[in-house]
């Protein structure tokens, strides 16, 4: 049996490493987690000259100093000698900065290929790199590529083959470090280690600068001037945050408006299938209770979640990934970093919050980008304080009916403003809770981190659609389906089982009612939130089902029709405000809770993530109800 060669792909973030990986492996790839870690890995297979190669996409990292989980994984994988060849992908427009990682890897393994990527961008900026000279200086093969053009990868594939089979010998030229003697007492040990590391990094950076002066030619000295001009606006103190809010508002608006049509199509399609299932159940003489339980309970709830959840995610995540590919997300982190620093956290938390607007489960997964374990936990525990797309329809309906309903043509504007106001309140509360956690159970100082502002790039639409659909949308939907099916069964049983003339649903609502009244709500509303834990999308249908005394989830397409039902059941402006507050501030959905357990590994963090927003929501509702009662 012929040997399979293992090729590791390493590099800084934003250098096109994953694009090269996808081009080399095509569809022969799969993803998983590194053993004992939460950071995802990707492996793929390809044949080069009839030899089998396994490619491993190592997490993007700036160095191997093991400050973060990604750096630790990259270092351990390379140190353990799991790869026959390591391909270090670097950005041709930022060669000096990228060589830092290349030198560190060459110290650990001799079989290194330097892949100078993004040559098309270097050409646009009139940057020329002498690849042959660079190869002689480093002592390893150097190959130039443009990742999105597969033809340019042929030379890389051939070089990988020759290095792996020993036809090309790599002789990396190491940087010589001066060994300095330091005091050996325990108090000085950590300081000595830090000093040695600092001296080593300085030496590498100086060497990288020296090499770039020898191999790089800049015809246009102001090649990055356009990016700097844009950054002066997007990262300015005056315009940075308003532009960020505007971009997010546009994404929300496109998501909400655009999701209506595919949701209707899915509802119609699943409704047609439901009729056929009922007909089939009747035809085979299936017991009525069993067919109702499976079709009107499990199936209807499951398809409701898919119909309401899938379209917004399928729109939001490509738009969010578009901003990511464009290079805007690091600017968001930069703009918010000073606010999170005051809360003893990191600006990267803002990026995970933005992901939470699409889905809190994805926001929790996205917290992997935060290096500090303490700050990562804080970001996970507070992610649910911003609303996911499943909560937006409910927020907008309530705002339209009760806050903007009597203002005619300005109603949509006022509804939008009120929803954005609630979102900003959620962000403000996130900062406060993060500060409290930093001073209590998760004490610590904010960590410093390298925040790269990558060059603005033309987004790759195909890559965006694949990444957003498979890595985010379907990932979350799969988890939601796992909890939606059993939840549908529970809801149907509660709505159809009577005890002394009352359904279990009514009994539960009556039990919650006294406490709910103190919050300015009622028992049915609180029951809707509790039973909506599988997915936020079904909270409103459950509330309507309770009011209408139906035995299945109620589907109301007209906002005004919904409004009339709510008003008839005692809703007023206080109820609307408190419902909007509690929609923002209540326990995460089951999918998010499952994700938190997977990411943290401990139930105590799951419990805290459940309690923190819920307690905040209850307290805020108590306050608003008290103030309302004083002035009325």
Coordinates of C-alpha atoms in Angstrom, one line a residue:
X1 CA 0.0 0.0 0.0
X2 CA 1.5 3.4 -1.1
X3 CA 2.2 6.0 1.5
X4 CA -0.2 8.9 2.1
X5 CA 1.7 12.1 2.6
X6 CA 0.4 14.7 5.1
X7 CA 0.7 18.4 4.2
X8 CA 0.0 21.1 6.7
X9 CA -1.2 24.5 5.6
X10 CA -0.2 27.3 8.0
X11 CA -0.4 31.0 7.9
X12 CA -1.8 34.3 9.3
X13 CA -5.5 35.0 9.2
X14 CA -6.7 36.7 6.0
X15 CA -3.9 35.4 3.7
X16 CA -6.1 33.1 1.6
X17 CA -5.0 29.8 3.2
X18 CA -8.4 28.3 3.3
X19 CA -9.0 29.2 -0.3
X20 CA -5.8 27.4 -1.3
X21 CA -6.9 24.4 0.8
X22 CA -10.4 24.3 -0.9
X23 CA -8.8 24.6 -4.3
X24 CA -6.3 21.7 -3.6
X25 CA -8.8 19.3 -2.1
X26 CA -12.1 20.2 -3.9
X27 CA -15.0 18.4 -2.4
X28 CA -12.8 15.7 -0.8
X29 CA -12.8 17.3 2.6
X30 CA -14.4 17.2 6.1
X31 CA -14.4 19.3 9.3
X32 CA -14.2 18.3 12.9
X33 CA -12.6 19.4 16.2
X34 CA -9.0 19.0 17.2
X35 CA -8.7 16.4 20.0
X36 CA -9.8 17.9 23.3
X37 CA -10.3 21.3 21.7
X38 CA -13.2 23.4 20.4
X39 CA -11.4 25.0 17.5
X40 CA -12.5 23.4 14.2
X41 CA -10.1 21.7 11.8
X42 CA -10.5 20.8 8.2
X43 CA -8.8 17.9 6.3
X44 CA -9.0 17.0 2.7
X45 CA -7.5 14.6 0.2
X46 CA -6.0 15.1 -3.3
X47 CA -3.9 13.1 -5.8
X48 CA -0.7 14.6 -7.2
X49 CA 1.2 12.6 -9.8
X50 CA -0.7 9.5 -8.7
X51 CA 0.4 9.9 -5.1
X52 CA -2.2 10.4 -2.3
X53 CA -1.9 13.5 -0.1
X54 CA -3.8 14.5 3.0
X55 CA -4.1 18.3 3.5
X56 CA -4.7 19.7 7.0
X57 CA -5.8 23.3 7.4
X58 CA -4.1 24.5 10.6
X59 CA -6.0 27.4 12.4
X60 CA -4.8 30.8 11.2
X61 CA -2.4 32.4 13.7
X62 CA 0.2 35.2 13.9
X63 CA 2.8 33.2 15.9
X64 CA 3.5 30.0 17.7
X65 CA 4.1 31.5 21.1
X66 CA 0.9 29.7 22.4
X67 CA -1.0 32.7 23.7
X68 CA -4.3 31.4 22.3
X69 CA -5.9 28.0 21.6
X70 CA -5.2 28.5 17.8
X71 CA -1.5 29.2 18.4
X72 CA -1.2 26.2 20.8
X73 CA -2.8 23.8 18.2
X74 CA -0.6 25.1 15.4
X75 CA 2.5 24.8 17.5
X76 CA 1.7 21.3 18.8
X77 CA 0.8 20.0 15.4
X78 CA 4.0 21.2 13.8
X79 CA 6.2 20.1 16.8
X80 CA 4.7 16.6 16.8
X81 CA 5.9 16.1 13.3
X82 CA 2.5 15.0 12.0
X83 CA 3.1 16.6 8.7
X84 CA 5.6 15.5 6.0
X85 CA 5.6 19.1 4.5
X86 CA 4.4 22.4 6.0
X87 CA 3.2 25.0 3.5
X88 CA 3.3 28.5 5.0
X89 CA 1.0 30.8 3.2
X90 CA 1.9 34.5 3.3
X91 CA 0.3 37.7 1.9
X92 CA 2.4 39.2 -0.8
X93 CA 1.2 42.7 0.1
X94 CA 2.3 42.3 3.8
X95 CA 5.3 40.0 3.4
X96 CA 7.4 41.6 6.2
X97 CA 4.7 40.9 8.8
X98 CA 3.9 37.4 7.6
X99 CA 7.6 36.2 7.7
X100 CA 7.4 36.2 11.5
X101 CA 5.4 33.0 11.5
X102 CA 7.5 31.5 8.6
X103 CA 10.7 31.8 10.6
X104 CA 9.1 30.3 13.7
X105 CA 7.9 27.3 11.7
X106 CA 11.3 26.8 10.0
X107 CA 12.8 26.4 13.4
X108 CA 10.5 23.5 14.2
X109 CA 10.6 21.6 10.9
X110 CA 12.9 21.6 7.9
X111 CA 10.4 20.6 5.2
X112 CA 8.8 24.0 4.6
X113 CA 7.4 25.6 1.4
X114 CA 6.7 29.3 1.4
X115 CA 3.6 30.1 -0.6
X116 CA 3.5 33.8 -1.5
X117 CA -0.2 34.3 -2.2
X118 CA -2.4 37.1 -3.4
X119 CA 0.0 38.1 -6.2
X120 CA -2.9 39.7 -8.1
X121 CA -3.4 42.2 -5.2
X122 CA 0.4 42.9 -5.1
X123 CA 0.3 43.6 -8.9
X124 CA -2.6 46.1 -8.4
X125 CA -0.6 47.8 -5.7
X126 CA 2.6 47.7 -8.0
X127 CA 4.5 45.5 -5.5
X128 CA 7.1 43.2 -7.1
X129 CA 8.7 40.3 -5.2
X130 CA 11.8 38.4 -6.3
X131 CA 10.7 34.9 -5.5
X132 CA 14.0 33.2 -6.5
X133 CA 16.1 35.5 -4.4
X134 CA 13.7 35.0 -1.4
X135 CA 14.1 31.3 -1.8
X136 CA 17.9 31.5 -1.7
X137 CA 17.8 33.7 1.4
X138 CA 15.5 31.5 3.3
X139 CA 16.8 28.1 2.0
X140 CA 13.3 26.7 1.2
X141 CA 11.3 26.6 -2.0
X142 CA 9.2 29.7 -2.6
X143 CA 6.1 29.5 -4.9
X144 CA 3.9 32.5 -6.0
X145 CA 0.1 31.9 -6.2
X146 CA -3.2 33.6 -6.7
X147 CA -5.5 31.4 -4.7
X148 CA -8.8 32.0 -6.6
X149 CA -7.0 31.1 -9.9
X150 CA -6.5 27.3 -9.8
X151 CA -4.0 27.4 -12.7
X152 CA -1.5 29.3 -10.5
X153 CA -1.6 26.4 -8.0
X154 CA -0.1 23.8 -10.4
X155 CA 3.5 24.9 -9.5
X156 CA 2.6 24.7 -5.8
X157 CA 1.3 21.1 -6.2
X158 CA 4.4 20.1 -8.1
X159 CA 6.6 21.6 -5.4
X160 CA 4.7 19.9 -2.7
X161 CA 5.1 16.6 -4.5
X162 CA 8.9 17.0 -4.9
X163 CA 9.5 18.1 -1.3
X164 CA 7.3 15.3 0.1
X165 CA 9.1 12.6 -2.0
X166 CA 12.6 14.0 -1.3
X167 CA 13.3 15.3 -4.8
X168 CA 13.8 18.7 -3.4
X169 CA 15.8 19.1 -0.1
X170 CA 15.0 22.0 2.2
X171 CA 17.8 23.6 4.1
X172 CA 16.2 26.5 6.1
X173 CA 18.6 29.2 7.1
X174 CA 18.0 29.8 10.8
X175 CA 18.3 33.1 12.6
X176 CA 21.1 33.0 15.2
X177 CA 20.1 34.1 18.7
X178 CA 22.5 35.2 21.4
X179 CA 22.2 33.2 24.6
X180 CA 22.3 35.6 27.5
X181 CA 22.8 34.6 31.1
X182 CA 20.1 35.8 33.5
X183 CA 19.6 35.3 37.2
X184 CA 18.3 31.9 38.0
X185 CA 16.2 32.5 41.1
X186 CA 12.5 31.6 40.9
X187 CA 11.3 35.2 41.1
X188 CA 13.3 36.1 37.9
X189 CA 12.4 33.0 36.0
X190 CA 9.2 34.3 34.4
X191 CA 10.7 37.7 33.7
X192 CA 13.7 36.0 32.0
X193 CA 11.4 33.9 29.9
X194 CA 9.4 36.9 28.8
X195 CA 12.6 38.9 28.1
X196 CA 14.1 36.1 26.0
X197 CA 10.8 35.8 24.0
X198 CA 10.8 39.6 23.4
X199 CA 14.4 39.5 22.2
X200 CA 13.7 36.6 19.9
X201 CA 10.7 38.3 18.4
X202 CA 12.7 41.5 17.9
X203 CA 15.4 39.5 16.1
X204 CA 12.8 37.9 13.8
X205 CA 11.1 41.2 13.0
X206 CA 14.5 42.8 12.2
X207 CA 15.4 39.9 9.9
X208 CA 12.0 40.0 8.1
X209 CA 12.5 43.8 7.5
X210 CA 16.0 43.2 6.2
X211 CA 14.8 40.5 3.8
X212 CA 11.9 42.5 2.5
X213 CA 14.2 45.4 1.6
X214 CA 16.2 42.9 -0.5
X215 CA 13.4 41.1 -2.4
X216 CA 10.5 43.6 -2.5
X217 CA 10.2 46.6 -4.9
X218 CA 7.5 49.2 -4.4
X219 CA 6.8 51.2 -7.5
X220 CA 4.0 53.1 -5.7
X221 CA 5.1 54.0 -2.2
X222 CA 1.5 55.1 -1.3
X223 CA -0.1 51.8 -2.4
X224 CA -2.2 51.6 0.8
X225 CA -3.3 55.2 0.8
X226 CA -6.9 54.4 -0.4
X227 CA -7.3 51.9 2.5
X228 CA -6.0 54.5 5.0
X229 CA -8.5 57.1 3.7
X230 CA -11.4 54.7 4.1
X231 CA -10.2 53.8 7.6
X232 CA -10.1 57.4 8.6
X233 CA -13.9 57.4 8.2
X234 CA -14.8 53.9 9.2
X235 CA -12.6 53.8 12.3
X236 CA -13.0 57.5 13.3
X237 CA -14.3 58.5 16.7
X238 CA -17.0 60.6 15.1
X239 CA -18.3 58.4 12.3
X240 CA -17.1 54.9 13.2
X241 CA -19.9 53.8 15.5
X242 CA -22.8 55.5 13.6
X243 CA -21.6 53.8 10.4
X244 CA -21.4 50.5 12.2
X245 CA -25.0 50.9 13.5
X246 CA -26.1 51.9 10.0
X247 CA -24.5 48.8 8.4
X248 CA -26.1 46.5 11.0
X249 CA -29.5 48.2 10.6
X250 CA -29.4 47.7 6.8
X251 CA -28.5 44.0 7.3
X252 CA -31.4 43.6 9.7
X253 CA -33.8 45.4 7.3
X254 CA -32.8 43.3 4.3
X255 CA -33.0 40.1 6.5
X256 CA -36.4 40.8 7.8
X257 CA -38.0 42.0 4.6
X258 CA -36.3 39.4 2.4
X259 CA -37.1 36.5 4.7
X260 CA -40.9 37.0 4.4
X261 CA -41.3 35.6 0.9
X262 CA -39.3 32.4 1.3
X263 CA -40.9 31.8 4.7
X264 CA -44.4 32.0 3.0
X265 CA -43.2 29.6 0.3
X266 CA -42.0 27.1 2.9
X267 CA -45.2 27.4 5.0
X268 CA -47.2 26.7 1.9
X269 CA -45.0 23.8 0.9
X270 CA -45.0 22.2 4.4
X271 CA -48.8 22.9 4.7
X272 CA -49.3 20.9 1.4
X273 CA -47.3 18.0 2.7
X274 CA -49.2 18.2 6.0
X275 CA -52.5 17.7 4.2
X276 CA -51.1 14.7 2.4
X277 CA -49.8 13.2 5.7
X278 CA -53.3 13.7 7.2
X279 CA -54.9 12.0 4.2
X280 CA -52.4 9.1 4.4
X281 CA -53.0 8.7 8.1
X282 CA -56.7 8.5 7.5
X283 CA -56.2 6.1 4.6
X284 CA -54.2 3.6 6.7
X285 CA -56.7 3.9 9.6
X286 CA -54.1 5.4 12.0
X287 CA -55.6 6.3 15.4
X288 CA -56.7 9.9 15.5
X289 CA -54.7 10.7 18.6
X290 CA -51.5 9.3 17.2
X291 CA -51.8 11.1 13.8
X292 CA -52.6 14.4 15.5
X293 CA -49.7 14.0 17.9
X294 CA -47.2 13.2 15.2
X295 CA -48.6 15.5 12.4
X296 CA -50.2 18.5 14.3
X297 CA -47.6 18.2 17.1
X298 CA -44.2 17.1 16.1
X299 CA -44.3 17.7 12.3
X300 CA -46.1 21.1 12.5
X301 CA -43.7 22.5 15.2
X302 CA -40.7 21.2 13.3
X303 CA -41.7 22.7 10.0
X304 CA -42.7 25.9 11.7
X305 CA -39.2 26.3 13.1
X306 CA -37.6 25.5 9.7
X307 CA -39.9 27.9 7.9
X308 CA -39.3 30.8 10.2
X309 CA -35.7 30.1 11.1
X310 CA -34.1 29.0 7.8
X311 CA -34.8 32.1 5.5
X312 CA -33.5 34.8 7.9
X313 CA -30.3 32.8 8.6
X314 CA -29.8 32.1 4.9
X315 CA -29.9 35.9 4.3
X316 CA -28.2 37.2 7.4
X317 CA -25.1 35.0 7.4
X318 CA -24.1 35.6 3.7
X319 CA -24.5 39.4 4.4
X320 CA -22.4 39.0 7.6
X321 CA -19.8 36.9 5.8
X322 CA -19.7 39.5 3.0
X323 CA -18.6 42.1 5.6
X324 CA -16.1 39.6 6.9
X325 CA -14.6 39.0 3.4
X326 CA -14.7 42.7 2.7
X327 CA -12.4 43.3 5.8
X328 CA -14.9 45.3 7.8
X329 CA -15.4 43.1 10.9
X330 CA -11.9 43.9 12.4
X331 CA -12.9 47.6 12.1
X332 CA -16.0 46.9 14.2
X333 CA -13.7 45.3 16.9
X334 CA -11.4 48.3 16.7
X335 CA -14.3 50.8 17.1
X336 CA -15.7 49.0 20.2
X337 CA -12.4 48.0 21.8
X338 CA -12.2 51.0 24.1
X339 CA -15.7 50.3 25.4
X340 CA -15.0 46.7 26.1
X341 CA -11.6 47.6 27.6
X342 CA -13.5 49.6 30.2
X343 CA -15.5 46.4 31.0
X344 CA -12.1 44.5 31.3
X345 CA -12.8 42.6 28.1
X346 CA -11.7 42.7 24.4
X347 CA -13.1 44.4 21.3
X348 CA -13.3 41.0 19.6
X349 CA -16.4 40.4 21.8
X350 CA -18.2 42.8 19.5
X351 CA -17.7 40.6 16.5
X352 CA -19.2 37.6 18.4
X353 CA -22.1 39.9 19.4
X354 CA -22.7 40.7 15.7
X355 CA -22.7 37.0 14.9
X356 CA -25.3 36.6 17.7
X357 CA -27.7 38.9 15.8
X358 CA -27.9 36.1 13.2
X359 CA -28.0 33.3 15.8
X360 CA -26.8 33.2 19.4
X361 CA -25.5 29.6 18.9
X362 CA -23.2 30.9 16.1
X363 CA -22.2 33.8 18.3
X364 CA -21.2 31.4 21.0
X365 CA -19.2 29.3 18.6
X366 CA -17.6 32.5 17.2
X367 CA -16.2 33.2 20.7
X368 CA -13.3 30.9 19.8
X369 CA -11.6 33.9 18.2
X370 CA -11.0 35.4 21.7
X371 CA -7.6 34.3 23.0
X372 CA -8.1 34.8 26.7
X373 CA -10.2 31.9 28.3
X374 CA -11.6 34.4 30.9
X375 CA -12.8 36.9 28.2
X376 CA -14.1 34.0 26.0
X377 CA -16.3 32.9 28.9
X378 CA -17.6 36.4 29.4
X379 CA -18.5 36.7 25.8
X380 CA -20.3 33.3 25.8
X381 CA -22.3 34.2 29.0
X382 CA -23.4 37.6 27.6
X383 CA -24.0 36.7 24.0
X384 CA -27.7 36.1 24.5
X385 CA -28.2 39.7 25.6
X386 CA -28.4 40.7 21.9
X387 CA -31.4 39.3 19.9
X388 CA -31.0 36.7 17.3
X389 CA -33.0 36.7 14.0
X390 CA -35.6 34.4 15.6
X391 CA -36.6 37.2 18.0
X392 CA -36.8 40.1 15.5
X393 CA -40.2 39.2 14.0
X394 CA -41.8 39.2 17.4
X395 CA -40.1 42.5 18.4
X396 CA -41.1 44.2 15.1
X397 CA -44.7 43.0 15.4
X398 CA -45.1 44.3 19.0
X399 CA -43.4 47.6 18.1
X400 CA -45.6 48.0 15.0
X401 CA -48.9 47.3 16.8
X402 CA -48.4 49.1 20.1
X403 CA -45.7 51.7 19.7
X404 CA -46.1 52.9 16.1
X405 CA -49.6 51.8 15.3
X406 CA -51.3 55.2 15.5
X407 CA -48.7 57.2 13.6
X408 CA -49.7 56.4 10.0
X409 CA -47.0 56.7 7.4
X410 CA -44.3 57.2 10.1
X411 CA -45.2 53.9 11.9
X412 CA -42.6 51.8 10.2
X413 CA -39.8 54.3 11.0
X414 CA -40.9 54.5 14.6
X415 CA -41.1 50.7 14.9
X416 CA -37.6 50.4 13.5
X417 CA -36.3 53.1 15.9
X418 CA -37.9 51.4 18.9
X419 CA -36.4 48.0 17.9
X420 CA -32.9 49.5 17.4
X421 CA -33.3 51.3 20.8
X422 CA -34.0 47.9 22.5
X423 CA -31.0 46.4 20.7
X424 CA -28.7 49.3 21.9
X425 CA -30.0 48.7 25.4
X426 CA -29.0 45.1 25.1
X427 CA -25.5 46.1 24.0
X428 CA -25.2 48.6 26.9
X429 CA -26.3 45.8 29.3
X430 CA -23.7 43.5 27.8
X431 CA -21.0 46.0 28.8
X432 CA -22.4 46.3 32.3
X433 CA -22.7 42.5 32.9
X434 CA -19.2 42.0 31.4
X435 CA -17.8 44.5 33.8
X436 CA -19.6 42.8 36.8
X437 CA -18.3 39.4 35.7
X438 CA -14.8 40.8 35.4
X439 CA -14.9 42.1 38.9
X440 CA -16.5 39.0 40.5
X441 CA -16.4 35.3 39.3
X442 CA -14.2 36.0 36.3
X443 CA -11.8 38.5 37.7
X444 CA -9.0 39.7 35.5
X445 CA -7.5 42.6 33.5
X446 CA -8.3 43.0 29.8
X447 CA -5.8 41.2 27.6
X448 CA -3.8 42.8 24.8
X449 CA -4.2 41.4 21.4
X450 CA -3.0 41.8 17.8
X451 CA -5.8 43.4 15.9
X452 CA -5.0 43.4 12.2
X453 CA -6.8 45.7 9.9
X454 CA -6.6 43.7 6.7
X455 CA -6.7 45.4 3.3
X456 CA -10.1 45.8 1.8
X457 CA -10.8 43.1 -0.7
X458 CA -13.4 42.2 -3.3
X459 CA -15.6 39.5 -1.6
X460 CA -15.8 36.1 -3.3
X461 CA -19.5 35.4 -3.6
X462 CA -19.2 31.6 -4.2
X463 CA -17.0 31.2 -1.1
X464 CA -19.3 33.4 1.0
X465 CA -22.4 31.3 0.0
X466 CA -20.7 28.0 0.8
X467 CA -19.2 29.2 4.1
X468 CA -22.3 30.9 5.4
X469 CA -24.6 28.0 4.3
X470 CA -22.7 25.0 5.5
X471 CA -20.6 26.4 8.4
X472 CA -23.3 28.5 10.0
X473 CA -26.9 28.2 8.6
X474 CA -27.2 24.4 8.3
X475 CA -25.0 23.8 11.4
X476 CA -27.5 25.8 13.6
X477 CA -30.6 24.5 11.8
X478 CA -29.5 20.9 12.4
X479 CA -29.2 21.6 16.2
X480 CA -32.5 23.4 16.2
X481 CA -34.3 20.5 14.6
X482 CA -33.0 18.1 17.3
X483 CA -34.9 20.1 20.0
X484 CA -37.9 21.2 17.9
X485 CA -39.3 17.8 17.3
X486 CA -39.5 16.6 20.9
X487 CA -40.7 20.1 21.9
X488 CA -43.6 19.8 19.4
X489 CA -44.6 16.6 21.1
X490 CA -44.6 18.2 24.6
X491 CA -46.5 21.3 23.4
X492 CA -49.2 19.1 21.7
X493 CA -49.6 16.9 24.8
X494 CA -49.9 20.0 27.1
X495 CA -52.5 21.6 24.7
X496 CA -54.6 18.4 24.3
X497 CA -54.5 16.8 27.8
X498 CA -57.1 18.0 30.2
X499 CA -57.2 17.8 34.0
X500 CA -60.6 18.7 35.6
X501 CA -61.7 20.5 32.5
X502 CA -58.5 22.5 32.0
X503 CA -55.6 21.7 29.7
X504 CA -52.2 21.4 31.1
X505 CA -51.2 24.5 29.2
X506 CA -53.9 26.5 31.0
X507 CA -52.9 25.1 34.4
X508 CA -49.3 26.1 33.8
X509 CA -50.3 29.5 32.6
X510 CA -52.5 30.0 35.7
X511 CA -49.6 29.0 37.9
X512 CA -47.3 31.6 36.3
X513 CA -49.9 34.3 36.2
X514 CA -49.4 36.0 39.7
X515 CA -45.7 36.3 39.1
X516 CA -46.1 37.4 35.5
X517 CA -48.5 40.1 36.6
X518 CA -45.7 41.6 38.8
X519 CA -43.6 41.8 35.6
X520 CA -46.4 43.5 33.7
X521 CA -47.1 40.4 31.7
X522 CA -49.6 37.5 32.1
X523 CA -49.3 33.8 32.6
X524 CA -49.9 32.9 29.0
X525 CA -47.0 35.2 27.8
X526 CA -44.6 33.7 30.4
X527 CA -45.8 30.2 29.3
X528 CA -45.0 31.1 25.7
X529 CA -41.5 32.1 26.6
X530 CA -40.9 28.9 28.7
X531 CA -42.3 26.5 26.0
X532 CA -40.5 28.5 23.3
X533 CA -37.1 27.4 24.7
X534 CA -36.5 25.0 21.7
X535 CA -36.7 28.1 19.3
X536 CA -37.6 31.7 19.8
X537 CA -39.6 31.6 16.6
X538 CA -42.5 29.7 18.2
X539 CA -43.0 32.0 21.3
X540 CA -45.7 34.2 19.6
X541 CA -47.5 31.2 18.0
X542 CA -47.7 29.6 21.5
X543 CA -49.1 32.8 23.0
X544 CA -51.7 33.0 20.3
X545 CA -52.6 29.3 20.7
X546 CA -53.1 29.9 24.4
X547 CA -55.4 32.9 23.8
X548 CA -57.4 31.3 21.1
X549 CA -57.7 28.0 23.0
X550 CA -56.6 26.0 19.9
X551 CA -54.9 22.7 20.2
X552 CA -52.2 23.4 17.6
X553 CA -49.8 26.3 16.9
X554 CA -51.7 29.3 15.5
X555 CA -50.5 30.9 12.3
X556 CA -51.5 34.5 11.8
X557 CA -50.1 36.3 8.8
X558 CA -51.8 39.7 9.4
X559 CA -50.1 41.9 12.0
X560 CA -53.4 43.8 12.6
X561 CA -55.2 40.5 13.2
X562 CA -52.5 39.5 15.7
X563 CA -52.9 43.0 17.3
X564 CA -56.6 42.6 17.8
X565 CA -56.2 39.3 19.5
X566 CA -53.5 40.6 21.9
X567 CA -55.5 43.8 22.7
X568 CA -58.6 41.7 23.4
X569 CA -56.6 39.7 26.0
X570 CA -55.5 42.8 28.0
X571 CA -52.3 43.9 26.2
X572 CA -51.5 47.6 26.5
X573 CA -48.4 49.8 26.1
X574 CA -46.8 48.5 29.4
X575 CA -47.3 44.9 28.2
X576 CA -45.7 45.7 24.9
X577 CA -42.7 47.4 26.4
X578 CA -42.1 44.5 28.9
X579 CA -42.6 41.9 26.2
X580 CA -39.9 43.6 24.1
X581 CA -37.6 43.8 27.1
X582 CA -38.1 40.2 28.0
X583 CA -37.7 39.1 24.4
X584 CA -34.2 40.6 24.6
X585 CA -33.5 39.5 28.2
X586 CA -34.5 35.9 28.8
X587 CA -32.8 32.5 28.8
X588 CA -31.1 31.3 25.6
X589 CA -32.8 28.8 23.3
X590 CA -32.1 25.1 23.7
X591 CA -29.7 25.2 20.6
X592 CA -27.6 27.9 22.2
X593 CA -27.6 26.1 25.6
X594 CA -26.4 22.9 23.8
X595 CA -23.7 24.9 22.1
X596 CA -22.5 26.6 25.3
X597 CA -22.2 23.1 26.9
X598 CA -20.1 21.9 24.0
X599 CA -17.9 25.0 24.0
X600 CA -17.3 25.3 27.8
X601 CA -17.7 21.6 28.8
X602 CA -19.3 22.5 32.1
X603 CA -22.9 22.7 33.1
X604 CA -22.3 25.5 35.6
X605 CA -21.6 27.9 32.7
X606 CA -24.8 26.7 31.0
X607 CA -26.6 27.5 34.2
X608 CA -25.1 30.9 34.5
X609 CA -25.8 31.7 30.8
X610 CA -29.5 30.8 31.6
X611 CA -29.8 32.8 34.8
X612 CA -27.9 36.0 33.9
X613 CA -30.3 37.3 31.1
X614 CA -33.4 35.9 32.8
X615 CA -32.7 37.6 36.1
X616 CA -31.9 40.9 34.2
X617 CA -35.1 40.6 32.3
X618 CA -37.2 40.0 35.4
X619 CA -35.6 42.9 37.3
X620 CA -36.0 45.4 34.4
X621 CA -39.7 44.4 33.9
X622 CA -40.3 44.9 37.7
X623 CA -38.8 48.4 37.4
X624 CA -40.8 49.4 34.3
X625 CA -44.0 48.1 35.8
X626 CA -43.3 49.9 39.1
X627 CA -42.7 53.2 37.2
X628 CA -45.8 52.7 35.0
X629 CA -48.0 52.1 38.1
X630 CA -46.6 55.2 39.8
X631 CA -47.5 57.5 36.9
X632 CA -50.9 55.9 36.0

